[in-house]
Amino acid sequence: MHANRNKTVINRLGLALLPFALALSTNTLAADTAPDGEVEVLNWWTSGGEAKALGALKDELSDQGIGWKNMPVAGGAGTNAMAVLRSRITSGNPPTAAQVLGYDAQDWAERDGLSSLDEVAKAGKWDEVFPQPLQQFAKYEGHWIGAPFEIHSTNWVWANKSLMDELGIEQPKTWDDFIASLKKAKDAGYTGLAYGGQPWQDTTVFENVVLATGGADFYRKALIELDPEALDSATMTQVFDHLRELLKYKDDNSPGRDWNLATAMVINGKALYQIMGDWAKGEFLNANLKPGTDFMCFRTPGTQDAVTFNSDLMIMFDTDDAQQQQMQQTMAKIIGSPEFQITFSQFKGSVPARMDLSADKLDACAQRGYEQVKSAAKNHTLMGSMAHGYAAPASVKNAVFDIISSFVNSDMPSDVAAEQLAAAVQGATS
Ligand code: BGC
């Protein structure tokens, strides 16, 4: 967080290496790999919709005379990207900036290697426009360390409209209706649920079922407060029962499938629904499809009153290079600006992270989503997503991933899964 290069070097290398550290060029840890006039940005935005959204940032920077060196690391939810970022930092070669999620942003800030965004934040009144549940992650010890791109939410269902029409399916309002509609699709020879069998996707679906089955208070107790009694409870057993039921409607080729390939199954009319964060909408929009006409979006039945959110934060790595510092501040300013927040979400599928904007230019799903995020923020039901690093630190998240994916890929009974979940979370927190 501080501009003090030597202090940062010492923190990272430890006191024993002090003489060596001081002998290093002051640029060793600086974000100096990007050629003059360029920012190097590590991110995992590699799908069609994601790349378009990222392109909006590149264009804005280019308008201001700043070049772009992309550092893409494919892999949803950033699991691979974080490993690459760690190795770049360990080898003393940080990028100019990186896309990160909630607890990871806090983790990087704690290591004391980030540039402060306080000046830009003050000028842009970030304290007033970004919602509190997000500020908790984008600020560290009262200082802004991340520029929020958007708010995504994970409790969405994406549906193929012509399949719904063909099968006479109305938007399901309850869990039972939801399952009945999946059954209809399966009976007619379609895949009910387009599913990507990767740990973060298993947990994205799981957290939807937690919210749908137990409601907002239960979600908070179990997945945010990590209450052992909620984790190993009759309600959690029922969550696993519901998850098991849902899994009947995926196809056999789901293991390892990327999320955007699952989205393509809905786009192409092979599958009826996908449960996924609203970055999936970016894929529909990228294929020139219109909400309400070609595809439908609705909150996962039983989750209408709450929003499980995540937000991509751009963190900037501390540097002595004055040009890089300047470009970092410019980039933060662009990301937080009203115009960019709208443009980015139009491509990305998200809603703006700023709460003070007109929704006129957003599509029908995002207009509804934006209202829901705003009212959830007021009602204390805007809750962090477990799968996307906003409910618990990475150690807990990874322990949850392990249990949920073992459940998905085995015949583990529901009560055993609940017991194991509680034990794994406890192990990760003690
Ligand atoms: C990120 C999104 C991204 C999605 C799929 C989420 O964790 O917040 O920006 O589109 O993962 O990769």
Short mmCIF file of C-alpha atoms and ligand atoms in Angstrom, two decimals:
data_model
loop_
_atom_site.label_atom_id
_atom_site.label_comp_id
_atom_site.label_asym_id
_atom_site.label_seq_id
_atom_site.Cartn_x
_atom_site.Cartn_y
_atom_site.Cartn_z
CA MET A 1 0.00 0.00 0.00
CA HIS A 2 2.84 2.43 0.59
CA ALA A 3 5.16 3.97 -1.90
CA ASN A 4 8.14 3.05 0.27
CA ARG A 5 10.09 0.70 -1.93
CA ASN A 6 12.73 -0.38 0.57
CA LYS A 7 10.15 -1.19 3.21
CA THR A 8 8.29 -3.35 0.71
CA VAL A 9 11.46 -5.13 -0.31
CA ILE A 10 12.30 -5.82 3.31
CA ASN A 11 8.82 -7.12 4.07
CA ARG A 12 8.91 -9.51 1.17
CA LEU A 13 12.40 -10.84 1.54
CA GLY A 14 12.76 -10.91 5.29
CA LEU A 15 15.38 -9.19 7.43
CA ALA A 16 18.01 -11.86 6.90
CA LEU A 17 18.29 -10.84 3.28
CA LEU A 18 18.45 -7.14 4.04
CA PRO A 19 21.91 -6.32 2.66
CA PHE A 20 21.10 -8.15 -0.53
CA ALA A 21 17.73 -6.45 -0.75
CA LEU A 22 19.23 -3.01 -0.44
CA ALA A 23 21.76 -3.80 -3.12
CA LEU A 24 19.01 -4.66 -5.59
CA SER A 25 18.01 -2.08 -8.12
CA THR A 26 15.03 -0.13 -6.81
CA ASN A 27 13.17 -1.29 -9.87
CA THR A 28 13.36 -4.98 -9.00
CA LEU A 29 9.87 -5.21 -7.58
CA ALA A 30 8.45 -2.36 -9.55
CA ALA A 31 5.76 -2.94 -12.14
CA ASP A 32 8.42 -2.47 -14.77
CA THR A 33 7.82 -5.29 -17.22
CA ALA A 34 5.46 -3.31 -19.40
CA PRO A 35 7.28 -1.27 -22.03
CA ASP A 36 7.16 2.50 -21.77
CA GLY A 37 3.68 3.89 -21.94
CA GLU A 38 1.96 0.53 -21.44
CA VAL A 39 0.10 -1.07 -18.59
CA GLU A 40 0.36 -4.78 -18.10
CA VAL A 41 -2.88 -6.18 -16.72
CA LEU A 42 -3.31 -9.71 -15.38
CA ASN A 43 -6.86 -11.03 -15.75
CA TRP A 44 -8.94 -14.13 -16.51
CA TRP A 45 -11.31 -12.53 -18.96
CA THR A 46 -10.89 -14.85 -21.91
CA SER A 47 -14.44 -15.77 -23.02
CA GLY A 48 -16.12 -13.84 -25.86
CA GLY A 49 -18.20 -11.57 -23.62
CA GLU A 50 -15.41 -11.09 -21.10
CA ALA A 51 -12.88 -10.14 -23.76
CA LYS A 52 -15.29 -7.55 -25.18
CA ALA A 53 -15.74 -6.01 -21.75
CA LEU A 54 -12.00 -5.89 -21.20
CA GLY A 55 -11.67 -4.28 -24.63
CA ALA A 56 -13.73 -1.35 -23.31
CA LEU A 57 -10.97 -0.62 -20.77
CA LYS A 58 -8.24 -1.01 -23.36
CA ASP A 59 -10.04 1.48 -25.63
CA GLU A 60 -10.49 4.03 -22.87
CA LEU A 61 -6.81 3.80 -21.97
CA SER A 62 -5.83 4.11 -25.60
CA ASP A 63 -7.92 7.30 -25.87
CA GLN A 64 -5.69 8.67 -23.13
CA GLY A 65 -2.50 7.59 -24.87
CA ILE A 66 -1.89 4.54 -22.68
CA GLY A 67 -0.89 1.24 -24.29
CA TRP A 68 -2.06 -2.21 -23.27
CA LYS A 69 -0.16 -5.40 -22.58
CA ASN A 70 -2.65 -8.15 -21.88
CA MET A 71 -1.73 -10.90 -19.43
CA PRO A 72 -4.65 -13.34 -19.70
CA VAL A 73 -4.75 -16.49 -17.55
CA ALA A 74 -7.70 -18.65 -18.62
CA GLY A 75 -9.78 -20.32 -15.91
CA GLY A 76 -13.11 -19.21 -14.45
CA ALA A 77 -13.27 -17.53 -11.06
CA GLY A 78 -9.56 -16.77 -11.26
CA THR A 79 -8.24 -19.98 -9.74
CA ASN A 80 -5.38 -20.20 -12.23
CA ALA A 81 -4.86 -16.46 -12.40
CA MET A 82 -4.16 -16.23 -8.69
CA ALA A 83 -1.44 -18.89 -8.92
CA VAL A 84 0.25 -17.01 -11.78
CA LEU A 85 -0.02 -13.73 -9.91
CA ARG A 86 1.63 -15.28 -6.85
CA SER A 87 4.53 -16.54 -8.91
CA ARG A 88 4.98 -13.17 -10.64
CA ILE A 89 5.13 -11.48 -7.25
CA THR A 90 7.46 -14.08 -5.77
CA SER A 91 9.86 -13.63 -8.65
CA GLY A 92 9.82 -9.87 -8.10
CA ASN A 93 8.02 -9.13 -11.34
CA PRO A 94 4.51 -7.81 -10.61
CA PRO A 95 2.26 -6.61 -13.43
CA THR A 96 0.98 -3.04 -13.39
CA ALA A 97 -2.40 -4.24 -12.18
CA ALA A 98 -4.46 -7.37 -11.64
CA GLN A 99 -8.09 -8.44 -11.51
CA VAL A 100 -8.82 -9.95 -8.08
CA LEU A 101 -11.79 -10.90 -5.92
CA GLY A 102 -12.79 -9.89 -2.36
CA TYR A 103 -10.71 -11.79 0.19
CA ASP A 104 -7.79 -12.09 -2.24
CA ALA A 105 -7.69 -8.29 -2.51
CA GLN A 106 -7.46 -8.06 1.28
CA ASP A 107 -4.76 -10.66 1.26
CA TRP A 108 -2.65 -8.73 -1.24
CA ALA A 109 -3.16 -5.51 0.72
CA GLU A 110 -1.99 -7.20 3.89
CA ARG A 111 1.28 -8.07 2.16
CA ASP A 112 1.91 -4.37 1.80
CA GLY A 113 2.66 -4.14 -1.92
CA LEU A 114 -0.27 -2.20 -3.38
CA SER A 115 -0.62 1.36 -4.60
CA SER A 116 -3.12 3.51 -2.75
CA LEU A 117 -6.13 4.65 -4.77
CA ASP A 118 -7.25 7.14 -2.12
CA GLU A 119 -6.80 10.27 -4.22
CA VAL A 120 -8.83 9.01 -7.14
CA ALA A 121 -11.41 7.62 -4.71
CA LYS A 122 -11.73 10.95 -2.93
CA ALA A 123 -12.12 12.92 -6.14
CA GLY A 124 -14.70 10.41 -7.41
CA LYS A 125 -16.58 10.25 -4.07
CA TRP A 126 -16.17 6.47 -3.98
CA ASP A 127 -17.09 6.39 -0.28
CA GLU A 128 -20.53 7.65 -1.23
CA VAL A 129 -21.28 5.73 -4.40
CA PHE A 130 -20.07 2.17 -3.82
CA PRO A 131 -22.17 0.00 -1.48
CA GLN A 132 -20.84 -0.85 1.97
CA PRO A 133 -20.62 -4.65 1.49
CA LEU A 134 -18.27 -3.96 -1.42
CA GLN A 135 -16.22 -1.28 0.34
CA GLN A 136 -15.30 -3.84 2.99
CA PHE A 137 -13.23 -5.57 0.33
CA ALA A 138 -12.11 -2.69 -1.88
CA LYS A 139 -10.66 -0.82 1.11
CA TYR A 140 -7.98 -1.99 3.50
CA GLU A 141 -7.52 -0.33 6.85
CA GLY A 142 -9.59 2.59 5.63
CA HIS A 143 -7.67 3.09 2.35
CA TRP A 144 -8.90 2.27 -1.15
CA ILE A 145 -6.84 -0.52 -2.71
CA GLY A 146 -9.19 -1.84 -5.42
CA ALA A 147 -11.17 -0.17 -8.19
CA PRO A 148 -14.54 -2.00 -8.53
CA PHE A 149 -15.52 -2.78 -12.12
CA GLU A 150 -19.07 -3.99 -11.47
CA ILE A 151 -21.34 -6.05 -9.31
CA HIS A 152 -22.00 -9.57 -10.47
CA SER A 153 -24.50 -11.83 -8.82
CA THR A 154 -24.48 -15.57 -8.80
CA ASN A 155 -28.14 -16.37 -8.10
CA TRP A 156 -29.37 -16.28 -11.70
CA VAL A 157 -30.85 -18.83 -14.06
CA TRP A 158 -30.25 -18.35 -17.82
CA ALA A 159 -32.86 -20.01 -20.02
CA ASN A 160 -33.40 -20.74 -23.69
CA LYS A 161 -36.65 -18.95 -24.56
CA SER A 162 -37.64 -21.00 -27.60
CA LEU A 163 -37.13 -24.24 -25.66
CA MET A 164 -39.33 -22.88 -22.88
CA ASP A 165 -42.00 -22.04 -25.46
CA GLU A 166 -41.67 -25.37 -27.24
CA LEU A 167 -42.03 -27.29 -23.98
CA GLY A 168 -44.76 -25.02 -22.59
CA ILE A 169 -42.64 -23.96 -19.64
CA GLU A 170 -43.51 -20.79 -17.72
CA GLN A 171 -40.88 -19.09 -15.59
CA PRO A 172 -40.76 -21.33 -12.48
CA LYS A 173 -41.59 -19.54 -9.24
CA THR A 174 -40.81 -22.27 -6.72
CA TRP A 175 -38.12 -24.90 -6.33
CA ASP A 176 -40.65 -27.63 -7.14
CA ASP A 177 -41.71 -25.84 -10.34
CA PHE A 178 -38.07 -25.46 -11.25
CA ILE A 179 -37.43 -29.19 -10.89
CA ALA A 180 -40.65 -30.00 -12.76
CA SER A 181 -39.50 -27.86 -15.70
CA LEU A 182 -36.10 -29.59 -15.76
CA LYS A 183 -37.88 -32.92 -15.85
CA LYS A 184 -39.99 -31.78 -18.78
CA ALA A 185 -36.85 -30.90 -20.72
CA LYS A 186 -35.20 -34.20 -19.88
CA ASP A 187 -38.29 -36.20 -20.85
CA ALA A 188 -38.31 -34.41 -24.20
CA GLY A 189 -34.69 -35.47 -24.85
CA TYR A 190 -32.92 -32.21 -23.94
CA THR A 191 -30.34 -31.58 -21.25
CA GLY A 192 -32.14 -29.85 -18.39
CA LEU A 193 -29.18 -28.18 -16.74
CA ALA A 194 -26.12 -27.03 -18.68
CA TYR A 195 -23.40 -27.83 -16.19
CA GLY A 196 -19.68 -27.25 -15.96
CA GLY A 197 -18.07 -29.75 -13.61
CA GLN A 198 -15.25 -27.66 -12.16
CA PRO A 199 -14.91 -27.02 -8.42
CA TRP A 200 -15.79 -23.31 -8.56
CA GLN A 201 -18.83 -24.07 -10.72
CA ASP A 202 -19.99 -26.87 -8.41
CA THR A 203 -19.85 -24.38 -5.55
CA THR A 204 -21.59 -21.66 -7.57
CA VAL A 205 -24.54 -24.02 -8.01
CA PHE A 206 -24.29 -25.17 -4.38
CA GLU A 207 -24.49 -21.62 -3.02
CA ASN A 208 -27.63 -21.06 -5.09
CA VAL A 209 -29.19 -24.11 -3.47
CA VAL A 210 -28.12 -22.95 0.01
CA LEU A 211 -29.92 -19.65 -0.54
CA ALA A 212 -32.97 -21.24 -2.17
CA THR A 213 -33.34 -23.89 0.55
CA GLY A 214 -32.38 -22.05 3.70
CA GLY A 215 -33.02 -18.38 2.88
CA ALA A 216 -30.79 -15.36 3.46
CA ASP A 217 -30.27 -15.81 7.21
CA PHE A 218 -29.21 -19.39 6.78
CA TYR A 219 -26.86 -18.46 3.92
CA ARG A 220 -25.22 -15.82 6.11
CA LYS A 221 -24.90 -18.10 9.12
CA ALA A 222 -23.53 -21.04 7.18
CA LEU A 223 -21.36 -19.54 4.46
CA ILE A 224 -20.31 -16.16 5.84
CA GLU A 225 -20.30 -16.60 9.61
CA LEU A 226 -19.24 -20.24 9.12
CA ASP A 227 -21.40 -21.31 12.07
CA PRO A 228 -20.68 -25.04 12.65
CA GLU A 229 -24.26 -25.68 13.71
CA ALA A 230 -25.61 -24.26 10.49
CA LEU A 231 -23.02 -26.08 8.41
CA ASP A 232 -23.87 -29.46 9.90
CA SER A 233 -27.63 -29.08 10.21
CA ALA A 234 -30.85 -30.64 9.00
CA THR A 235 -31.23 -27.67 6.64
CA MET A 236 -27.78 -28.28 5.15
CA THR A 237 -28.68 -31.95 4.70
CA GLN A 238 -31.74 -30.79 2.79
CA VAL A 239 -29.53 -28.49 0.70
CA PHE A 240 -27.50 -31.51 -0.36
CA ASP A 241 -30.70 -33.43 -1.11
CA HIS A 242 -31.79 -30.60 -3.39
CA LEU A 243 -28.39 -30.45 -5.02
CA ARG A 244 -28.49 -34.20 -5.67
CA GLU A 245 -31.88 -33.81 -7.29
CA LEU A 246 -30.62 -31.01 -9.50
CA LEU A 247 -27.65 -33.05 -10.65
CA LYS A 248 -30.01 -35.58 -12.24
CA TYR A 249 -30.60 -33.03 -14.97
CA LYS A 250 -27.01 -32.42 -16.09
CA ASP A 251 -25.45 -34.45 -18.90
CA ASP A 252 -22.68 -37.03 -18.60
CA ASN A 253 -20.07 -34.86 -20.31
CA SER A 254 -20.13 -32.18 -17.64
CA PRO A 255 -16.86 -33.00 -15.82
CA GLY A 256 -14.25 -30.34 -16.53
CA ARG A 257 -16.48 -28.31 -18.85
CA ASP A 258 -15.79 -24.56 -18.94
CA TRP A 259 -18.66 -22.32 -17.87
CA ASN A 260 -18.93 -20.59 -21.25
CA LEU A 261 -19.27 -23.93 -23.04
CA ALA A 262 -22.16 -24.71 -20.70
CA THR A 263 -23.65 -21.32 -21.59
CA ALA A 264 -23.27 -22.22 -25.27
CA MET A 265 -25.43 -25.31 -24.66
CA VAL A 266 -28.28 -23.02 -23.61
CA ILE A 267 -27.58 -20.61 -26.46
CA ASN A 268 -27.65 -23.47 -29.00
CA GLY A 269 -30.86 -24.98 -27.64
CA LYS A 270 -29.21 -28.18 -26.37
CA ALA A 271 -30.00 -27.36 -22.75
CA LEU A 272 -32.85 -25.54 -21.05
CA TYR A 273 -31.11 -23.71 -18.17
CA GLN A 274 -27.78 -22.76 -16.70
CA ILE A 275 -27.36 -21.59 -13.10
CA MET A 276 -24.50 -19.12 -13.29
CA GLY A 277 -23.38 -15.60 -12.43
CA ASP A 278 -24.43 -12.87 -14.83
CA TRP A 279 -21.16 -12.99 -16.76
CA ALA A 280 -23.09 -15.75 -18.60
CA LYS A 281 -25.31 -13.01 -20.01
CA GLY A 282 -22.21 -11.53 -21.64
CA GLU A 283 -22.08 -14.66 -23.82
CA PHE A 284 -25.73 -14.31 -24.92
CA LEU A 285 -25.19 -10.63 -25.73
CA ASN A 286 -21.97 -11.42 -27.56
CA ALA A 287 -24.02 -13.81 -29.74
CA ASN A 288 -26.41 -10.91 -30.48
CA LEU A 289 -29.24 -12.45 -28.50
CA LYS A 290 -31.83 -10.35 -26.71
CA PRO A 291 -33.17 -10.90 -23.19
CA GLY A 292 -36.91 -11.56 -23.15
CA THR A 293 -36.90 -12.56 -26.85
CA ASP A 294 -34.10 -15.11 -27.28
CA PHE A 295 -33.25 -15.90 -23.70
CA MET A 296 -34.72 -15.41 -20.27
CA CYS A 297 -33.07 -14.43 -17.00
CA PHE A 298 -34.61 -14.98 -13.61
CA ARG A 299 -33.43 -15.30 -10.06
CA THR A 300 -32.98 -18.90 -9.00
CA PRO A 301 -36.42 -19.85 -7.60
CA GLY A 302 -36.51 -19.22 -3.87
CA THR A 303 -33.73 -16.59 -3.94
CA GLN A 304 -35.64 -13.51 -5.13
CA ASP A 305 -35.17 -11.55 -1.91
CA ALA A 306 -31.40 -11.70 -1.71
CA VAL A 307 -28.37 -11.28 -3.91
CA THR A 308 -25.15 -13.27 -3.64
CA PHE A 309 -22.58 -10.98 -5.18
CA ASN A 310 -19.01 -10.71 -6.30
CA SER A 311 -17.14 -7.83 -7.86
CA ASP A 312 -13.92 -7.70 -9.82
CA LEU A 313 -11.45 -5.31 -8.25
CA MET A 314 -8.45 -3.91 -10.08
CA ILE A 315 -5.54 -3.74 -7.69
CA MET A 316 -2.36 -1.89 -8.63
CA PHE A 317 1.13 -2.94 -7.60
CA ASP A 318 3.34 -0.46 -5.88
CA THR A 319 6.04 0.97 -8.16
CA ASP A 320 8.75 3.63 -8.18
CA ASP A 321 8.23 4.32 -11.86
CA ALA A 322 6.44 7.68 -12.02
CA GLN A 323 4.90 6.95 -15.41
CA GLN A 324 3.49 3.63 -14.19
CA GLN A 325 2.12 5.34 -11.08
CA GLN A 326 0.40 7.91 -13.24
CA MET A 327 -1.08 5.28 -15.51
CA GLN A 328 -2.35 3.27 -12.53
CA GLN A 329 -4.20 6.31 -11.21
CA THR A 330 -5.66 7.00 -14.65
CA MET A 331 -6.82 3.41 -14.94
CA ALA A 332 -8.49 3.54 -11.51
CA LYS A 333 -10.21 6.78 -12.44
CA ILE A 334 -11.57 5.29 -15.67
CA ILE A 335 -12.85 2.14 -13.93
CA GLY A 336 -14.74 4.14 -11.29
CA SER A 337 -16.24 6.65 -13.73
CA PRO A 338 -20.03 6.62 -14.37
CA GLU A 339 -19.72 6.20 -18.15
CA PHE A 340 -17.29 3.30 -17.95
CA GLN A 341 -19.32 1.50 -15.29
CA ILE A 342 -22.29 1.43 -17.68
CA THR A 343 -20.31 0.52 -20.82
CA PHE A 344 -18.42 -2.26 -19.07
CA SER A 345 -21.57 -3.85 -17.64
CA GLN A 346 -23.27 -3.68 -21.04
CA PHE A 347 -20.66 -6.11 -22.32
CA LYS A 348 -19.94 -8.05 -19.15
CA GLY A 349 -23.51 -8.91 -18.13
CA SER A 350 -23.10 -7.32 -14.70
CA VAL A 351 -24.61 -4.20 -13.15
CA PRO A 352 -22.62 -1.09 -12.18
CA ALA A 353 -20.89 -1.20 -8.82
CA ARG A 354 -21.78 2.47 -8.35
CA MET A 355 -25.26 2.80 -6.92
CA ASP A 356 -25.92 6.31 -8.27
CA LEU A 357 -26.41 5.73 -11.99
CA SER A 358 -29.39 5.78 -14.31
CA ALA A 359 -30.35 2.30 -15.51
CA ASP A 360 -31.72 3.58 -18.83
CA LYS A 361 -28.95 2.16 -20.95
CA LEU A 362 -28.96 -1.28 -19.28
CA ASP A 363 -30.84 -4.26 -20.72
CA ALA A 364 -33.96 -5.66 -19.07
CA CYS A 365 -32.09 -8.27 -16.97
CA ALA A 366 -29.58 -5.71 -15.72
CA GLN A 367 -32.27 -3.13 -14.97
CA ARG A 368 -33.98 -5.65 -12.72
CA GLY A 369 -30.68 -6.88 -11.34
CA TYR A 370 -29.55 -3.33 -10.50
CA GLU A 371 -32.78 -2.66 -8.55
CA GLN A 372 -32.41 -5.99 -6.72
CA VAL A 373 -28.80 -5.22 -5.79
CA LYS A 374 -29.82 -1.79 -4.50
CA SER A 375 -32.65 -3.13 -2.37
CA ALA A 376 -30.54 -6.05 -1.13
CA ALA A 377 -27.86 -3.52 -0.09
CA LYS A 378 -30.51 -1.66 1.94
CA ASN A 379 -32.01 -4.81 3.46
CA HIS A 380 -28.67 -6.38 4.41
CA THR A 381 -29.24 -9.24 2.01
CA LEU A 382 -26.43 -8.34 -0.39
CA MET A 383 -24.18 -11.21 0.66
CA GLY A 384 -20.81 -12.31 -0.62
CA SER A 385 -20.52 -15.31 -2.91
CA MET A 386 -18.58 -18.27 -1.49
CA ALA A 387 -17.52 -19.54 -4.92
CA HIS A 388 -16.17 -16.12 -5.91
CA GLY A 389 -14.14 -15.15 -2.89
CA TYR A 390 -16.55 -12.83 -1.12
CA ALA A 391 -17.86 -15.05 1.67
CA ALA A 392 -14.70 -16.47 3.23
CA PRO A 393 -10.91 -16.42 2.80
CA ALA A 394 -9.28 -18.63 0.17
CA SER A 395 -8.38 -21.42 2.64
CA VAL A 396 -12.05 -21.88 3.60
CA LYS A 397 -13.24 -21.43 0.03
CA ASN A 398 -10.90 -24.17 -1.17
CA ALA A 399 -11.99 -26.50 1.63
CA VAL A 400 -15.62 -25.93 0.62
CA PHE A 401 -14.74 -26.55 -3.06
CA ASP A 402 -13.25 -29.93 -2.10
CA ILE A 403 -16.30 -31.16 -0.24
CA ILE A 404 -18.86 -29.91 -2.73
CA SER A 405 -17.00 -31.40 -5.69
CA SER A 406 -16.55 -34.74 -3.92
CA PHE A 407 -20.29 -34.76 -3.28
CA VAL A 408 -21.04 -33.93 -6.93
CA ASN A 409 -18.69 -36.65 -8.20
CA SER A 410 -19.72 -39.47 -5.85
CA ASP A 411 -22.70 -41.00 -4.13
CA MET A 412 -21.90 -39.32 -0.83
CA PRO A 413 -25.07 -39.21 1.31
CA SER A 414 -26.38 -35.73 2.15
CA ASP A 415 -25.95 -35.98 5.93
CA VAL A 416 -22.35 -37.13 5.48
CA ALA A 417 -21.71 -34.19 3.16
CA ALA A 418 -23.06 -31.74 5.75
CA GLU A 419 -20.90 -33.28 8.44
CA GLN A 420 -17.81 -33.20 6.22
CA LEU A 421 -18.49 -29.63 5.20
CA ALA A 422 -18.58 -28.48 8.82
CA ALA A 423 -15.40 -30.43 9.58
CA ALA A 424 -13.55 -29.08 6.52
CA VAL A 425 -14.50 -25.48 7.32
CA GLN A 426 -13.41 -25.96 10.89
CA GLY A 427 -10.11 -27.43 9.73
CA ALA A 428 -9.53 -24.45 7.45
CA THR A 429 -10.26 -21.88 10.13
CA SER A 430 -8.39 -23.37 13.06
C1 BGC B 1 -15.45 -13.11 -12.10
C2 BGC B 1 -16.07 -12.74 -13.42
C3 BGC B 1 -15.76 -13.79 -14.45
C4 BGC B 1 -16.18 -15.17 -13.92
C5 BGC B 1 -15.90 -16.31 -14.88
C6 BGC B 1 -15.84 -14.51 -11.70
O1 BGC B 1 -15.18 -14.86 -10.53
O2 BGC B 1 -15.85 -12.20 -11.12
O3 BGC B 1 -15.61 -11.49 -13.87
O4 BGC B 1 -16.42 -13.48 -15.65
O5 BGC B 1 -15.50 -15.43 -12.72
O6 BGC B 1 -14.57 -16.40 -15.15
#
